[in-house]
């Protein structure tokens, strides 16, 4: 009797916890992280690091910051300089990920019109929308085939087109991909005979936008290089000066610490202003 009661209690607890352990996904959009976590998640995916979690990225950044601060303090015994180096090292992984994500988005900008053209061909040949998207895993541009192959596997397993589109959007994490996939979702749910014309117009707009952005970015690249050089030069001079014992003792005072931290704040503000001047506004993901 005691064993039976124990089994019943265990089954009851398992059934109570089952909605949290195995949430239902059929017909329901998957919940994605929001706010800063969503931004970091999207940047990691866009940078080609989808397997890295946000927690791992944050912990790695903190460990790098502590290690760099310790090394700088061991070489140049200036506490404020070590603190500034730690702060810089803390944001370096985020800057590298953002730079890599931007370069990959720039490279993918010329790919999306070809994806739309393949979709137009599939729709005109009489394929259903899910099958048209599946064909992109074999005939689409090589950089996107892996994501569409995952869509094919998901669709074969679930048969839920809307859910698979959400997963595909999370894998691509691209504003242009969101726009294309939401157009397909609307056509699938609402219907209509103008899908091919809409896709053609979208393809023409994407090609024109990519050409204009490439030309403007090429002309404004000197502003970005000047910003990096202007920020790095004073800190290189500071590192050279701190190698002298009398300079290190001067910077170890309260006034020296305030000078270094104030210089760090001014450098960050100036760098952000230069980036705002020399960078085109980035497209946002409206359909998340």
CSV table of C-alpha atoms in Angstrom, one decimal:
chain,number,residue,atom,x,y,z
A,1,UNK,CA,0.0,0.0,0.0
A,2,UNK,CA,2.8,2.4,0.8
A,3,UNK,CA,4.5,1.7,-2.5
A,4,UNK,CA,1.2,2.3,-4.4
A,5,UNK,CA,0.7,5.6,-2.6
A,6,UNK,CA,4.3,6.6,-3.4
A,7,UNK,CA,3.8,5.8,-7.1
A,8,UNK,CA,0.6,7.8,-7.2
A,9,UNK,CA,2.3,10.8,-5.5
A,10,UNK,CA,5.2,10.6,-8.0
A,11,UNK,CA,2.8,10.4,-11.0
A,12,UNK,CA,0.9,13.4,-9.6
A,13,UNK,CA,4.0,15.5,-9.2
A,14,UNK,CA,5.2,14.5,-12.7
A,15,UNK,CA,1.9,15.5,-14.2
A,16,UNK,CA,1.9,18.8,-12.3
A,17,UNK,CA,5.4,19.7,-13.6
A,18,UNK,CA,4.9,18.4,-17.1
A,19,UNK,CA,3.6,21.7,-18.6
A,20,UNK,CA,6.8,23.3,-17.5
A,21,UNK,CA,9.1,20.5,-18.4
A,22,UNK,CA,7.6,19.7,-21.8
A,23,UNK,CA,5.6,22.8,-22.9
A,24,UNK,CA,3.3,22.4,-25.9
A,25,UNK,CA,4.6,23.9,-29.1
A,26,UNK,CA,2.1,22.9,-31.7
A,27,UNK,CA,0.2,25.8,-33.1
A,28,UNK,CA,1.9,28.2,-30.7
A,29,UNK,CA,4.8,30.5,-31.5
A,30,UNK,CA,7.9,29.9,-29.5
A,31,UNK,CA,8.7,32.4,-26.9
A,32,UNK,CA,12.0,34.3,-27.6
A,33,UNK,CA,14.0,36.3,-25.1
A,34,UNK,CA,13.4,40.0,-25.1
A,35,UNK,CA,15.3,43.2,-24.4
A,36,UNK,CA,19.1,43.1,-24.1
A,37,UNK,CA,19.1,39.3,-24.1
A,38,UNK,CA,17.4,39.3,-27.4
A,39,UNK,CA,19.9,41.8,-28.9
A,40,UNK,CA,22.8,39.7,-27.7
A,41,UNK,CA,21.2,36.5,-29.0
A,42,UNK,CA,20.6,38.0,-32.4
A,43,UNK,CA,24.1,39.3,-32.6
A,44,UNK,CA,25.6,35.9,-31.8
A,45,UNK,CA,23.4,34.3,-34.4
A,46,UNK,CA,24.3,36.9,-37.0
A,47,UNK,CA,28.0,36.5,-36.2
A,48,UNK,CA,27.8,32.8,-36.9
A,49,UNK,CA,27.9,31.7,-33.3
A,50,UNK,CA,24.4,30.2,-32.8
A,51,UNK,CA,25.7,27.4,-30.5
A,52,UNK,CA,27.0,29.9,-27.9
A,53,UNK,CA,24.5,30.9,-25.2
A,54,UNK,CA,24.1,34.4,-23.9
A,55,UNK,CA,25.2,33.3,-20.4
A,56,UNK,CA,28.4,31.8,-21.8
A,57,UNK,CA,29.2,34.9,-23.7
A,58,UNK,CA,28.7,37.1,-20.7
A,59,UNK,CA,30.8,34.9,-18.4
A,60,UNK,CA,33.6,34.8,-21.0
A,61,UNK,CA,33.6,38.6,-21.3
A,62,UNK,CA,33.8,39.0,-17.5
A,63,UNK,CA,36.6,36.4,-17.2
A,64,UNK,CA,38.5,38.2,-20.0
A,65,UNK,CA,38.1,41.6,-18.3
A,66,UNK,CA,39.4,40.2,-15.0
A,67,UNK,CA,42.4,38.5,-16.7
A,68,UNK,CA,43.3,41.6,-18.7
A,69,UNK,CA,43.0,43.9,-15.7
A,70,UNK,CA,45.3,41.5,-13.7
A,71,UNK,CA,47.9,41.4,-16.4
A,72,UNK,CA,48.0,45.1,-16.9
A,73,UNK,CA,48.3,45.7,-13.2
A,74,UNK,CA,51.1,43.2,-13.0
A,75,UNK,CA,53.0,44.9,-15.8
A,76,UNK,CA,52.1,48.5,-15.0
A,77,UNK,CA,51.1,48.9,-11.3
A,78,UNK,CA,48.6,51.6,-11.9
A,79,UNK,CA,45.2,50.6,-10.4
A,80,UNK,CA,43.1,53.1,-12.4
A,81,UNK,CA,44.8,52.0,-15.7
A,82,UNK,CA,44.2,48.4,-14.8
A,83,UNK,CA,40.5,49.2,-14.2
A,84,UNK,CA,40.3,51.0,-17.5
A,85,UNK,CA,41.9,48.1,-19.3
A,86,UNK,CA,39.4,45.7,-17.6
A,87,UNK,CA,36.4,47.9,-18.8
A,88,UNK,CA,37.8,47.9,-22.3
A,89,UNK,CA,38.4,44.2,-22.3
A,90,UNK,CA,34.8,43.7,-21.0
A,91,UNK,CA,33.3,45.3,-24.1
A,92,UNK,CA,35.9,43.9,-26.6
A,93,UNK,CA,34.0,40.6,-27.2
A,94,UNK,CA,30.7,42.5,-27.8
A,95,UNK,CA,32.5,44.8,-30.3
A,96,UNK,CA,34.1,41.9,-32.1
A,97,UNK,CA,30.7,40.0,-32.3
A,98,UNK,CA,29.0,43.2,-33.5
A,99,UNK,CA,31.7,43.8,-36.1
A,100,UNK,CA,31.5,40.2,-37.4
A,101,UNK,CA,27.7,40.3,-37.4
A,102,UNK,CA,27.8,43.5,-39.4
A,103,UNK,CA,30.2,42.1,-42.0
A,104,UNK,CA,28.1,38.9,-42.4
A,105,UNK,CA,25.0,41.0,-42.8
A,106,UNK,CA,26.8,43.1,-45.4
A,107,UNK,CA,27.8,39.9,-47.2
A,108,UNK,CA,24.2,38.5,-47.0
A,109,UNK,CA,22.7,41.7,-48.3
A,110,UNK,CA,23.5,40.6,-51.9
A,111,UNK,CA,22.1,37.1,-51.3
A,112,UNK,CA,18.6,37.9,-50.3
A,113,UNK,CA,17.4,39.1,-53.7
A,114,UNK,CA,18.5,35.7,-55.1
A,115,UNK,CA,16.5,33.9,-52.4
A,116,UNK,CA,13.5,35.9,-53.4
A,117,UNK,CA,14.0,35.1,-57.0
A,118,UNK,CA,14.2,31.3,-56.2
A,119,UNK,CA,10.9,31.7,-54.3
A,120,UNK,CA,9.3,33.4,-57.2
A,121,UNK,CA,10.4,30.6,-59.5
A,122,UNK,CA,9.1,28.0,-57.1
A,123,UNK,CA,5.7,29.7,-56.7
A,124,UNK,CA,5.3,30.2,-60.5
A,125,UNK,CA,6.1,26.5,-61.0
A,126,UNK,CA,3.1,25.6,-58.9
A,127,UNK,CA,4.8,24.4,-55.7
A,128,UNK,CA,3.1,25.0,-52.4
A,129,UNK,CA,4.8,27.6,-50.2
A,130,UNK,CA,6.3,25.2,-47.7
A,131,UNK,CA,7.8,23.1,-50.6
A,132,UNK,CA,9.0,26.3,-52.2
A,133,UNK,CA,10.9,27.2,-49.0
A,134,UNK,CA,12.2,23.7,-48.7
A,135,UNK,CA,13.8,23.9,-52.2
A,136,UNK,CA,16.0,26.7,-51.0
A,137,UNK,CA,17.9,24.1,-48.9
A,138,UNK,CA,19.2,22.6,-52.2
A,139,UNK,CA,19.0,25.3,-54.9
A,140,UNK,CA,19.3,28.5,-52.8
A,141,UNK,CA,22.5,30.6,-52.2
A,142,UNK,CA,25.1,28.5,-50.3
A,143,UNK,CA,25.3,30.8,-47.3
A,144,UNK,CA,21.6,30.2,-46.5
A,145,UNK,CA,21.3,26.5,-47.3
A,146,UNK,CA,22.0,25.3,-43.8
A,147,UNK,CA,19.2,27.3,-42.2
A,148,UNK,CA,16.7,26.2,-44.9
A,149,UNK,CA,17.8,22.6,-44.5
A,150,UNK,CA,16.9,22.9,-40.8
A,151,UNK,CA,13.6,24.4,-41.8
A,152,UNK,CA,13.0,21.3,-44.0
A,153,UNK,CA,13.8,19.0,-41.1
A,154,UNK,CA,11.4,20.9,-38.8
A,155,UNK,CA,8.6,20.9,-41.4
A,156,UNK,CA,9.0,17.2,-42.1
A,157,UNK,CA,8.8,16.5,-38.4
A,158,UNK,CA,6.0,18.9,-37.4
A,159,UNK,CA,4.1,19.9,-40.5
A,160,UNK,CA,3.5,23.3,-38.8
A,161,UNK,CA,4.5,26.0,-41.3
A,162,UNK,CA,4.1,28.9,-39.0
A,163,UNK,CA,6.1,27.4,-36.2
A,164,UNK,CA,8.9,26.4,-38.6
A,165,UNK,CA,9.0,29.9,-40.0
A,166,UNK,CA,9.5,31.2,-36.4
A,167,UNK,CA,12.4,28.8,-35.9
A,168,UNK,CA,13.9,29.8,-39.3
A,169,UNK,CA,13.7,33.5,-38.4
A,170,UNK,CA,15.5,32.8,-35.1
A,171,UNK,CA,18.2,30.9,-37.0
A,172,UNK,CA,18.7,33.7,-39.6
A,173,UNK,CA,18.1,36.7,-37.2
A,174,UNK,CA,18.1,39.0,-40.1
A,175,UNK,CA,15.7,41.9,-40.8
A,176,UNK,CA,15.5,41.2,-44.5
A,177,UNK,CA,14.8,37.5,-43.8
A,178,UNK,CA,12.0,38.5,-41.4
A,179,UNK,CA,10.4,40.6,-44.1
A,180,UNK,CA,10.5,37.8,-46.7
A,181,UNK,CA,9.2,35.1,-44.3
A,182,UNK,CA,6.4,37.3,-42.9
A,183,UNK,CA,5.3,37.9,-46.5
A,184,UNK,CA,5.1,34.2,-47.0
A,185,UNK,CA,3.3,33.7,-43.8
A,186,UNK,CA,0.7,36.3,-44.7
A,187,UNK,CA,0.2,34.8,-48.1
A,188,UNK,CA,-0.2,31.4,-46.6
A,189,UNK,CA,-2.8,32.5,-44.0
A,190,UNK,CA,-4.7,35.1,-45.9
A,191,UNK,CA,-4.2,33.9,-49.5
A,192,UNK,CA,-4.1,36.1,-52.6
A,193,UNK,CA,-2.8,36.0,-56.2
A,194,UNK,CA,-0.3,38.9,-56.0
A,195,UNK,CA,2.5,37.0,-54.1
A,196,UNK,CA,4.8,36.7,-57.1
A,197,UNK,CA,4.5,40.5,-57.9
A,198,UNK,CA,5.1,41.4,-54.3
A,199,UNK,CA,8.2,39.2,-54.2
A,200,UNK,CA,9.5,40.7,-57.4
A,201,UNK,CA,9.0,44.2,-56.1
A,202,UNK,CA,10.8,43.2,-52.9
A,203,UNK,CA,13.7,41.7,-54.8
A,204,UNK,CA,14.1,44.9,-56.9
A,205,UNK,CA,14.0,47.0,-53.7
A,206,UNK,CA,16.6,44.8,-51.9
A,207,UNK,CA,19.0,45.1,-54.9
A,208,UNK,CA,18.7,48.8,-55.0
A,209,UNK,CA,19.1,49.2,-51.3
A,210,UNK,CA,22.2,47.0,-51.3
A,211,UNK,CA,23.8,49.0,-54.1
A,212,UNK,CA,23.1,52.3,-52.3
A,213,UNK,CA,24.4,51.1,-48.9
A,214,UNK,CA,27.6,49.7,-50.4
A,215,UNK,CA,28.4,53.0,-52.1
A,216,UNK,CA,27.7,55.1,-49.0
A,217,UNK,CA,29.6,52.8,-46.7
A,218,UNK,CA,32.6,52.8,-49.0
A,219,UNK,CA,32.7,56.6,-48.9
A,220,UNK,CA,32.3,56.8,-45.2
A,221,UNK,CA,34.8,54.2,-44.2
A,222,UNK,CA,37.5,56.9,-43.6
A,223,UNK,CA,35.3,58.3,-40.8
A,224,UNK,CA,35.3,54.9,-39.1
A,225,UNK,CA,39.1,54.5,-39.5
A,226,UNK,CA,39.7,58.0,-38.1
A,227,UNK,CA,37.5,57.3,-35.1
A,228,UNK,CA,39.5,54.1,-34.2
A,229,UNK,CA,42.8,55.9,-34.7
A,230,UNK,CA,41.8,58.9,-32.6
A,231,UNK,CA,40.7,56.7,-29.7
A,232,UNK,CA,43.6,54.3,-29.7
A,233,UNK,CA,46.5,56.9,-30.0
A,234,UNK,CA,46.1,58.6,-26.6
A,235,UNK,CA,46.0,55.2,-24.8
A,236,UNK,CA,49.1,53.9,-26.5
A,237,UNK,CA,50.9,57.0,-25.3
A,238,UNK,CA,49.5,56.5,-21.8
A,239,UNK,CA,50.8,52.9,-21.8
A,240,UNK,CA,54.2,54.0,-22.8
A,241,UNK,CA,54.3,56.7,-20.1
A,242,UNK,CA,53.1,54.3,-17.4
A,243,UNK,CA,56.1,52.1,-18.0
A,244,UNK,CA,58.2,54.7,-16.3
A,245,UNK,CA,58.2,54.4,-12.4
A,246,UNK,CA,57.7,58.2,-11.8
A,247,UNK,CA,54.8,58.3,-14.2
A,248,UNK,CA,53.3,55.2,-12.7
A,249,UNK,CA,53.5,56.7,-9.2
A,250,UNK,CA,51.9,59.9,-10.4
A,251,UNK,CA,49.0,58.1,-12.1
A,252,UNK,CA,48.5,56.0,-8.9
A,253,UNK,CA,47.3,59.1,-7.0
A,254,UNK,CA,43.7,60.2,-6.8
A,255,UNK,CA,44.1,62.9,-9.3
A,256,UNK,CA,45.8,60.5,-11.7
A,257,UNK,CA,43.1,58.0,-11.3
A,258,UNK,CA,40.4,60.6,-12.0
A,259,UNK,CA,42.4,61.7,-15.1
A,260,UNK,CA,42.5,58.2,-16.5
A,261,UNK,CA,38.9,57.4,-15.8
A,262,UNK,CA,37.8,60.8,-17.2
A,263,UNK,CA,39.8,60.1,-20.3
A,264,UNK,CA,38.1,56.8,-20.7
A,265,UNK,CA,34.7,58.4,-20.5
A,266,UNK,CA,35.6,61.1,-23.0
A,267,UNK,CA,37.1,58.5,-25.3
A,268,UNK,CA,33.9,56.4,-25.2
A,269,UNK,CA,31.7,59.4,-25.8
A,270,UNK,CA,33.8,60.7,-28.7
A,271,UNK,CA,34.0,57.3,-30.3
A,272,UNK,CA,30.3,56.8,-30.1
A,273,UNK,CA,29.7,60.2,-31.7
A,274,UNK,CA,32.1,59.5,-34.5
A,275,UNK,CA,30.3,56.1,-35.1
A,276,UNK,CA,27.0,57.9,-35.2
A,277,UNK,CA,28.3,60.3,-37.8
A,278,UNK,CA,29.9,57.8,-40.0
A,279,UNK,CA,27.4,54.9,-39.9
A,280,UNK,CA,24.2,54.3,-41.7
A,281,UNK,CA,21.2,53.4,-39.5
A,282,UNK,CA,20.8,49.6,-39.1
A,283,UNK,CA,17.6,47.9,-40.0
A,284,UNK,CA,15.6,46.7,-37.1
A,285,UNK,CA,13.8,43.4,-36.7
A,286,UNK,CA,10.2,44.4,-36.6
A,287,UNK,CA,8.7,40.9,-37.0
A,288,UNK,CA,10.2,39.0,-34.1
